[in-house]
């Protein structure tokens, strides 16, 4: 890290740490709409974006990256994942949702060790860096070990330690303890949340405790809720309320909440969401929905209700990748299909959700999600020289419909270069795989007949 220097003029002026020249920068206008600034120079000081402008700058002493032929974008923000589940990538395919939980994933998760979690999280971090994701909201177990992977990889994350009511009070207690201990860790790159698993696996009393602790400690609450219409139907039948209604009754909508999926949101939920406008985020991960033949998140309804909608991948056990470029592509085309509206969810709207929308959903508005001065220098460079991205008539369209995660050449978080010219600088993938591979047969062995939880949301 390059520090500050005294200028000969006598005034204290910080030197640039990093300068990206000759790049086309994706910027947001005052209304939050996407715009592009060709021939831009981005100056980073102390991990923060200092300026994005055309014209010469003094790059003395700085690392200079040539952005010719590339687009600089805010690093993508993945609003909901379970990063260590990359260890189960492809291990539970072509089964019903109920069997996915009860016969595959939850029995396999009995086998987890903290070492497995850290190794898998490191692999996930490598995948995300390589694909231009710079922040992720994570929901899993042994999160102290995920925090170690985040610290070492250089990524930014919001981390929550999952709990079920079936664990007894220690689940909630451990989640709160983790959230308080680790908030601000890794030089501030780690923020934390309370992470009750879902409205169908955590009872009202624990949801109320969570809501109260979230308000008391100003913590985001990250939870699966209204995952699909069947959950909403079952919740009405059993509790007399929709899952969003349960969030309201237990006080969770009085604080900041990040809801995974929210596909089962119905019009009667809108007044509750409107009353909580600005505090509620939703992460939508459409690839996995399509894989199980399901409908998608009603993004138009949620945006109209004042919800901060962002994009996500969910875990790789259902989504197979942590690729936000796939999420952007699927979001646009599935939204167009579900709304039967070819004008809805344009490439620009989609880029808006993946940047400003996702940042707001994870509680990081003004911190990440934009190349505006004062934001963290979380920047990716997209190489558009490939034949599949040429020629360019409409940059937003090229990025959403043509570009791939493999087109990311450079990934920067807080001004630190984590990948340069496709070379990962902070994660040793062969070493991680050497640690993980010998564990795979034990991890996927379900002959013990046990499970960490039972799925009965439908
Ligand atoms: Zn999930």
PDB file of N, CA, C and O in Angstrom, residues 146-194:
ATOM      1  N   UNK A 146     -15.027 -18.346   7.001  1.00  0.00           N
ATOM      2  CA  UNK A 146     -15.297 -17.596   5.763  1.00  0.00           C
ATOM      3  C   UNK A 146     -14.636 -16.215   5.874  1.00  0.00           C
ATOM      4  O   UNK A 146     -14.047 -15.717   4.910  1.00  0.00           O
ATOM      5  N   UNK A 147     -14.722 -15.634   7.062  1.00  0.00           N
ATOM      6  CA  UNK A 147     -14.090 -14.324   7.274  1.00  0.00           C
ATOM      7  C   UNK A 147     -12.585 -14.403   7.005  1.00  0.00           C
ATOM      8  O   UNK A 147     -11.990 -13.473   6.442  1.00  0.00           O
ATOM      9  N   UNK A 148     -11.972 -15.517   7.394  1.00  0.00           N
ATOM     10  CA  UNK A 148     -10.536 -15.678   7.132  1.00  0.00           C
ATOM     11  C   UNK A 148     -10.268 -15.729   5.633  1.00  0.00           C
ATOM     12  O   UNK A 148      -9.297 -15.131   5.132  1.00  0.00           O
ATOM     13  N   UNK A 149     -11.126 -16.439   4.906  1.00  0.00           N
ATOM     14  CA  UNK A 149     -10.961 -16.512   3.452  1.00  0.00           C
ATOM     15  C   UNK A 149     -11.150 -15.142   2.810  1.00  0.00           C
ATOM     16  O   UNK A 149     -10.418 -14.766   1.874  1.00  0.00           O
ATOM     17  N   UNK A 150     -12.115 -14.394   3.305  1.00  0.00           N
ATOM     18  CA  UNK A 150     -12.355 -13.044   2.774  1.00  0.00           C
ATOM     19  C   UNK A 150     -11.151 -12.153   3.062  1.00  0.00           C
ATOM     20  O   UNK A 150     -10.658 -11.438   2.173  1.00  0.00           O
ATOM     21  N   UNK A 151     -10.671 -12.225   4.290  1.00  0.00           N
ATOM     22  CA  UNK A 151      -9.507 -11.407   4.673  1.00  0.00           C
ATOM     23  C   UNK A 151      -8.320 -11.714   3.748  1.00  0.00           C
ATOM     24  O   UNK A 151      -7.690 -10.811   3.201  1.00  0.00           O
ATOM     25  N   UNK A 152      -8.051 -12.977   3.540  1.00  0.00           N
ATOM     26  CA  UNK A 152      -6.867 -13.351   2.761  1.00  0.00           C
ATOM     27  C   UNK A 152      -7.038 -13.075   1.266  1.00  0.00           C
ATOM     28  O   UNK A 152      -6.070 -12.804   0.566  1.00  0.00           O
ATOM     29  N   UNK A 153      -8.265 -13.176   0.785  1.00  0.00           N
ATOM     30  CA  UNK A 153      -8.493 -12.984  -0.658  1.00  0.00           C
ATOM     31  C   UNK A 153      -8.508 -11.521  -1.049  1.00  0.00           C
ATOM     32  O   UNK A 153      -8.302 -11.179  -2.214  1.00  0.00           O
ATOM     33  N   UNK A 154      -8.822 -10.642  -0.091  1.00  0.00           N
ATOM     34  CA  UNK A 154      -8.925  -9.218  -0.396  1.00  0.00           C
ATOM     35  C   UNK A 154     -10.309  -8.774  -0.810  1.00  0.00           C
ATOM     36  O   UNK A 154     -10.526  -7.591  -1.083  1.00  0.00           O
ATOM     37  N   UNK A 155     -11.271  -9.704  -0.864  1.00  0.00           N
ATOM     38  CA  UNK A 155     -12.637  -9.329  -1.240  1.00  0.00           C
ATOM     39  C   UNK A 155     -13.332  -8.570  -0.113  1.00  0.00           C
ATOM     40  O   UNK A 155     -12.825  -8.480   1.000  1.00  0.00           O
ATOM     41  N   UNK A 156     -14.514  -8.071  -0.447  1.00  0.00           N
ATOM     42  CA  UNK A 156     -15.382  -7.406   0.523  1.00  0.00           C
ATOM     43  C   UNK A 156     -16.623  -8.281   0.704  1.00  0.00           C
ATOM     44  O   UNK A 156     -17.107  -8.874  -0.265  1.00  0.00           O
ATOM     45  N   UNK A 157     -17.138  -8.381   1.919  1.00  0.00           N
ATOM     46  CA  UNK A 157     -18.300  -9.240   2.127  1.00  0.00           C
ATOM     47  C   UNK A 157     -19.123  -8.793   3.318  1.00  0.00           C
ATOM     48  O   UNK A 157     -18.613  -8.170   4.247  1.00  0.00           O
ATOM     49  N   UNK A 158     -20.406  -9.110   3.241  1.00  0.00           N
ATOM     50  CA  UNK A 158     -21.279  -9.033   4.400  1.00  0.00           C
ATOM     51  C   UNK A 158     -21.554 -10.468   4.829  1.00  0.00           C
ATOM     52  O   UNK A 158     -22.076 -11.263   4.048  1.00  0.00           O
ATOM     53  N   UNK A 159     -21.192 -10.803   6.058  1.00  0.00           N
ATOM     54  CA  UNK A 159     -21.217 -12.201   6.503  1.00  0.00           C
ATOM     55  C   UNK A 159     -22.221 -12.396   7.636  1.00  0.00           C
ATOM     56  O   UNK A 159     -22.235 -11.624   8.598  1.00  0.00           O
ATOM     57  N   UNK A 160     -23.020 -13.439   7.507  1.00  0.00           N
ATOM     58  CA  UNK A 160     -23.964 -13.794   8.580  1.00  0.00           C
ATOM     59  C   UNK A 160     -23.884 -15.281   8.874  1.00  0.00           C
ATOM     60  O   UNK A 160     -23.835 -16.099   7.950  1.00  0.00           O
ATOM     61  N   UNK A 161     -23.856 -15.633  10.163  1.00  0.00           N
ATOM     62  CA  UNK A 161     -23.757 -17.041  10.584  1.00  0.00           C
ATOM     63  C   UNK A 161     -25.183 -17.589  10.718  1.00  0.00           C
ATOM     64  O   UNK A 161     -25.940 -17.175  11.594  1.00  0.00           O
ATOM     65  N   UNK A 162     -25.513 -18.523   9.836  1.00  0.00           N
ATOM     66  CA  UNK A 162     -26.877 -19.076   9.766  1.00  0.00           C
ATOM     67  C   UNK A 162     -27.277 -19.778  11.063  1.00  0.00           C
ATOM     68  O   UNK A 162     -26.457 -20.467  11.664  1.00  0.00           O
ATOM     69  N   UNK A 163     -28.551 -19.632  11.464  1.00  0.00           N
ATOM     70  CA  UNK A 163     -29.061 -20.434  12.576  1.00  0.00           C
ATOM     71  C   UNK A 163     -30.490 -20.881  12.331  1.00  0.00           C
ATOM     72  O   UNK A 163     -31.244 -20.257  11.595  1.00  0.00           O
ATOM     73  N   UNK A 164     -30.792 -22.028  12.933  1.00  0.00           N
ATOM     74  CA  UNK A 164     -32.137 -22.616  12.931  1.00  0.00           C
ATOM     75  C   UNK A 164     -32.644 -22.612  14.376  1.00  0.00           C
ATOM     76  O   UNK A 164     -31.856 -22.778  15.314  1.00  0.00           O
ATOM     77  N   UNK A 165     -33.950 -22.536  14.559  1.00  0.00           N
ATOM     78  CA  UNK A 165     -34.481 -22.651  15.926  1.00  0.00           C
ATOM     79  C   UNK A 165     -34.264 -24.045  16.498  1.00  0.00           C
ATOM     80  O   UNK A 165     -34.196 -24.213  17.715  1.00  0.00           O
ATOM     81  N   UNK A 166     -34.133 -25.051  15.616  1.00  0.00           N
ATOM     82  CA  UNK A 166     -33.921 -26.414  16.097  1.00  0.00           C
ATOM     83  C   UNK A 166     -32.595 -26.571  16.837  1.00  0.00           C
ATOM     84  O   UNK A 166     -32.392 -27.549  17.557  1.00  0.00           O
ATOM     85  N   UNK A 167     -31.696 -25.597  16.695  1.00  0.00           N
ATOM     86  CA  UNK A 167     -30.411 -25.654  17.411  1.00  0.00           C
ATOM     87  C   UNK A 167     -30.545 -25.234  18.869  1.00  0.00           C
ATOM     88  O   UNK A 167     -29.603 -25.388  19.646  1.00  0.00           O
ATOM     89  N   UNK A 168     -31.706 -24.627  19.222  1.00  0.00           N
ATOM     90  CA  UNK A 168     -31.816 -24.052  20.559  1.00  0.00           C
ATOM     91  C   UNK A 168     -31.214 -22.651  20.576  1.00  0.00           C
ATOM     92  O   UNK A 168     -30.780 -22.148  19.544  1.00  0.00           O
ATOM     93  N   UNK A 169     -31.189 -22.021  21.751  1.00  0.00           N
ATOM     94  CA  UNK A 169     -30.766 -20.611  21.821  1.00  0.00           C
ATOM     95  C   UNK A 169     -29.327 -20.363  21.381  1.00  0.00           C
ATOM     96  O   UNK A 169     -28.969 -19.245  21.002  1.00  0.00           O
ATOM     97  N   UNK A 170     -28.485 -21.412  21.420  1.00  0.00           N
ATOM     98  CA  UNK A 170     -27.077 -21.153  21.073  1.00  0.00           C
ATOM     99  C   UNK A 170     -26.894 -20.751  19.613  1.00  0.00           C
ATOM    100  O   UNK A 170     -25.909 -20.100  19.272  1.00  0.00           O
ATOM    101  N   UNK A 171     -27.848 -21.133  18.736  1.00  0.00           N
ATOM    102  CA  UNK A 171     -27.740 -20.742  17.328  1.00  0.00           C
ATOM    103  C   UNK A 171     -27.788 -19.227  17.185  1.00  0.00           C
ATOM    104  O   UNK A 171     -26.897 -18.603  16.601  1.00  0.00           O
ATOM    105  N   UNK A 172     -28.824 -18.631  17.756  1.00  0.00           N
ATOM    106  CA  UNK A 172     -28.953 -17.172  17.718  1.00  0.00           C
ATOM    107  C   UNK A 172     -27.779 -16.503  18.421  1.00  0.00           C
ATOM    108  O   UNK A 172     -27.195 -15.533  17.921  1.00  0.00           O
ATOM    109  N   UNK A 173     -27.431 -17.016  19.601  1.00  0.00           N
ATOM    110  CA  UNK A 173     -26.354 -16.394  20.385  1.00  0.00           C
ATOM    111  C   UNK A 173     -25.036 -16.370  19.606  1.00  0.00           C
ATOM    112  O   UNK A 173     -24.328 -15.364  19.597  1.00  0.00           O
ATOM    113  N   UNK A 174     -24.713 -17.486  18.965  1.00  0.00           N
ATOM    114  CA  UNK A 174     -23.466 -17.553  18.195  1.00  0.00           C
ATOM    115  C   UNK A 174     -23.517 -16.585  17.012  1.00  0.00           C
ATOM    116  O   UNK A 174     -22.541 -15.913  16.690  1.00  0.00           O
ATOM    117  N   UNK A 175     -24.691 -16.508  16.360  1.00  0.00           N
ATOM    118  CA  UNK A 175     -24.839 -15.599  15.221  1.00  0.00           C
ATOM    119  C   UNK A 175     -24.633 -14.147  15.633  1.00  0.00           C
ATOM    120  O   UNK A 175     -23.958 -13.380  14.937  1.00  0.00           O
ATOM    121  N   UNK A 176     -25.201 -13.782  16.786  1.00  0.00           N
ATOM    122  CA  UNK A 176     -25.063 -12.396  17.254  1.00  0.00           C
ATOM    123  C   UNK A 176     -23.617 -12.125  17.667  1.00  0.00           C
ATOM    124  O   UNK A 176     -23.045 -11.074  17.337  1.00  0.00           O
ATOM    125  N   UNK A 177     -23.040 -13.086  18.370  1.00  0.00           N
ATOM    126  CA  UNK A 177     -21.649 -12.913  18.810  1.00  0.00           C
ATOM    127  C   UNK A 177     -20.724 -12.720  17.602  1.00  0.00           C
ATOM    128  O   UNK A 177     -19.866 -11.829  17.589  1.00  0.00           O
ATOM    129  N   UNK A 178     -20.922 -13.544  16.576  1.00  0.00           N
ATOM    130  CA  UNK A 178     -20.102 -13.409  15.373  1.00  0.00           C
ATOM    131  C   UNK A 178     -20.303 -12.027  14.742  1.00  0.00           C
ATOM    132  O   UNK A 178     -19.336 -11.349  14.368  1.00  0.00           O
ATOM    133  N   UNK A 179     -21.567 -11.626  14.611  1.00  0.00           N
ATOM    134  CA  UNK A 179     -21.861 -10.358  13.930  1.00  0.00           C
ATOM    135  C   UNK A 179     -21.202  -9.180  14.642  1.00  0.00           C
ATOM    136  O   UNK A 179     -20.690  -8.259  14.007  1.00  0.00           O
ATOM    137  N   UNK A 180     -21.193  -9.227  15.986  1.00  0.00           N
ATOM    138  CA  UNK A 180     -20.605  -8.113  16.734  1.00  0.00           C
ATOM    139  C   UNK A 180     -19.086  -8.162  16.714  1.00  0.00           C
ATOM    140  O   UNK A 180     -18.427  -7.119  16.645  1.00  0.00           O
ATOM    141  N   UNK A 181     -18.529  -9.375  16.746  1.00  0.00           N
ATOM    142  CA  UNK A 181     -17.069  -9.496  16.797  1.00  0.00           C
ATOM    143  C   UNK A 181     -16.420  -9.160  15.457  1.00  0.00           C
ATOM    144  O   UNK A 181     -15.330  -8.586  15.395  1.00  0.00           O
ATOM    145  N   UNK A 182     -17.074  -9.533  14.366  1.00  0.00           N
ATOM    146  CA  UNK A 182     -16.422  -9.432  13.057  1.00  0.00           C
ATOM    147  C   UNK A 182     -16.812  -8.200  12.248  1.00  0.00           C
ATOM    148  O   UNK A 182     -16.231  -7.967  11.188  1.00  0.00           O
ATOM    149  N   UNK A 183     -17.761  -7.420  12.720  1.00  0.00           N
ATOM    150  CA  UNK A 183     -18.114  -6.233  11.933  1.00  0.00           C
ATOM    151  C   UNK A 183     -16.897  -5.314  11.883  1.00  0.00           C
ATOM    152  O   UNK A 183     -16.243  -5.050  12.894  1.00  0.00           O
ATOM    153  N   UNK A 184     -16.553  -4.873  10.691  1.00  0.00           N
ATOM    154  CA  UNK A 184     -15.388  -3.999  10.526  1.00  0.00           C
ATOM    155  C   UNK A 184     -14.078  -4.731  10.381  1.00  0.00           C
ATOM    156  O   UNK A 184     -13.015  -4.106  10.257  1.00  0.00           O
ATOM    157  N   UNK A 185     -14.098  -6.073  10.369  1.00  0.00           N
ATOM    158  CA  UNK A 185     -12.847  -6.837  10.232  1.00  0.00           C
ATOM    159  C   UNK A 185     -12.279  -6.694   8.824  1.00  0.00           C
ATOM    160  O   UNK A 185     -12.928  -6.156   7.924  1.00  0.00           O
ATOM    161  N   UNK A 186     -11.071  -7.200   8.643  1.00  0.00           N
ATOM    162  CA  UNK A 186     -10.361  -7.142   7.356  1.00  0.00           C
ATOM    163  C   UNK A 186     -10.298  -5.692   6.851  1.00  0.00           C
ATOM    164  O   UNK A 186     -10.699  -5.374   5.731  1.00  0.00           O
ATOM    165  N   UNK A 187      -9.799  -4.823   7.715  1.00  0.00           N
ATOM    166  CA  UNK A 187      -9.647  -3.396   7.373  1.00  0.00           C
ATOM    167  C   UNK A 187     -10.969  -2.770   6.942  1.00  0.00           C
ATOM    168  O   UNK A 187     -10.990  -1.893   6.066  1.00  0.00           O
ATOM    169  N   UNK A 188     -12.051  -3.230   7.523  1.00  0.00           N
ATOM    170  CA  UNK A 188     -13.363  -2.657   7.217  1.00  0.00           C
ATOM    171  C   UNK A 188     -14.060  -3.298   6.029  1.00  0.00           C
ATOM    172  O   UNK A 188     -15.196  -2.929   5.707  1.00  0.00           O
ATOM    173  N   UNK A 189     -13.401  -4.271   5.397  1.00  0.00           N
ATOM    174  CA  UNK A 189     -14.045  -4.888   4.226  1.00  0.00           C
ATOM    175  C   UNK A 189     -15.159  -5.848   4.637  1.00  0.00           C
ATOM    176  O   UNK A 189     -16.002  -6.201   3.828  1.00  0.00           O
ATOM    177  N   UNK A 190     -15.142  -6.289   5.872  1.00  0.00           N
ATOM    178  CA  UNK A 190     -16.201  -7.189   6.337  1.00  0.00           C
ATOM    179  C   UNK A 190     -17.242  -6.402   7.121  1.00  0.00           C
ATOM    180  O   UNK A 190     -16.923  -5.711   8.088  1.00  0.00           O
ATOM    181  N   UNK A 191     -18.493  -6.502   6.657  1.00  0.00           N
ATOM    182  CA  UNK A 191     -19.634  -6.074   7.452  1.00  0.00           C
ATOM    183  C   UNK A 191     -20.383  -7.357   7.822  1.00  0.00           C
ATOM    184  O   UNK A 191     -20.109  -8.416   7.267  1.00  0.00           O
ATOM    185  N   UNK A 192     -21.300  -7.249   8.763  1.00  0.00           N
ATOM    186  CA  UNK A 192     -21.945  -8.483   9.229  1.00  0.00           C
ATOM    187  C   UNK A 192     -23.457  -8.316   9.297  1.00  0.00           C
ATOM    188  O   UNK A 192     -23.983  -7.195   9.262  1.00  0.00           O
ATOM    189  N   UNK A 193     -24.112  -9.444   9.391  1.00  0.00           N
ATOM    190  CA  UNK A 193     -25.562  -9.455   9.529  1.00  0.00           C
ATOM    191  C   UNK A 193     -25.955 -10.563  10.490  1.00  0.00           C
ATOM    192  O   UNK A 193     -25.167 -11.460  10.784  1.00  0.00           O
ATOM    193  N   UNK A 194     -27.193 -10.494  10.960  1.00  0.00           N
ATOM    194  CA  UNK A 194     -27.800 -11.627  11.651  1.00  0.00           C
ATOM    195  C   UNK A 194     -28.447 -12.479  10.578  1.00  0.00           C
ATOM    196  O   UNK A 194     -29.051 -11.949   9.645  1.00  0.00           O
TER     197      UNK A 194
END
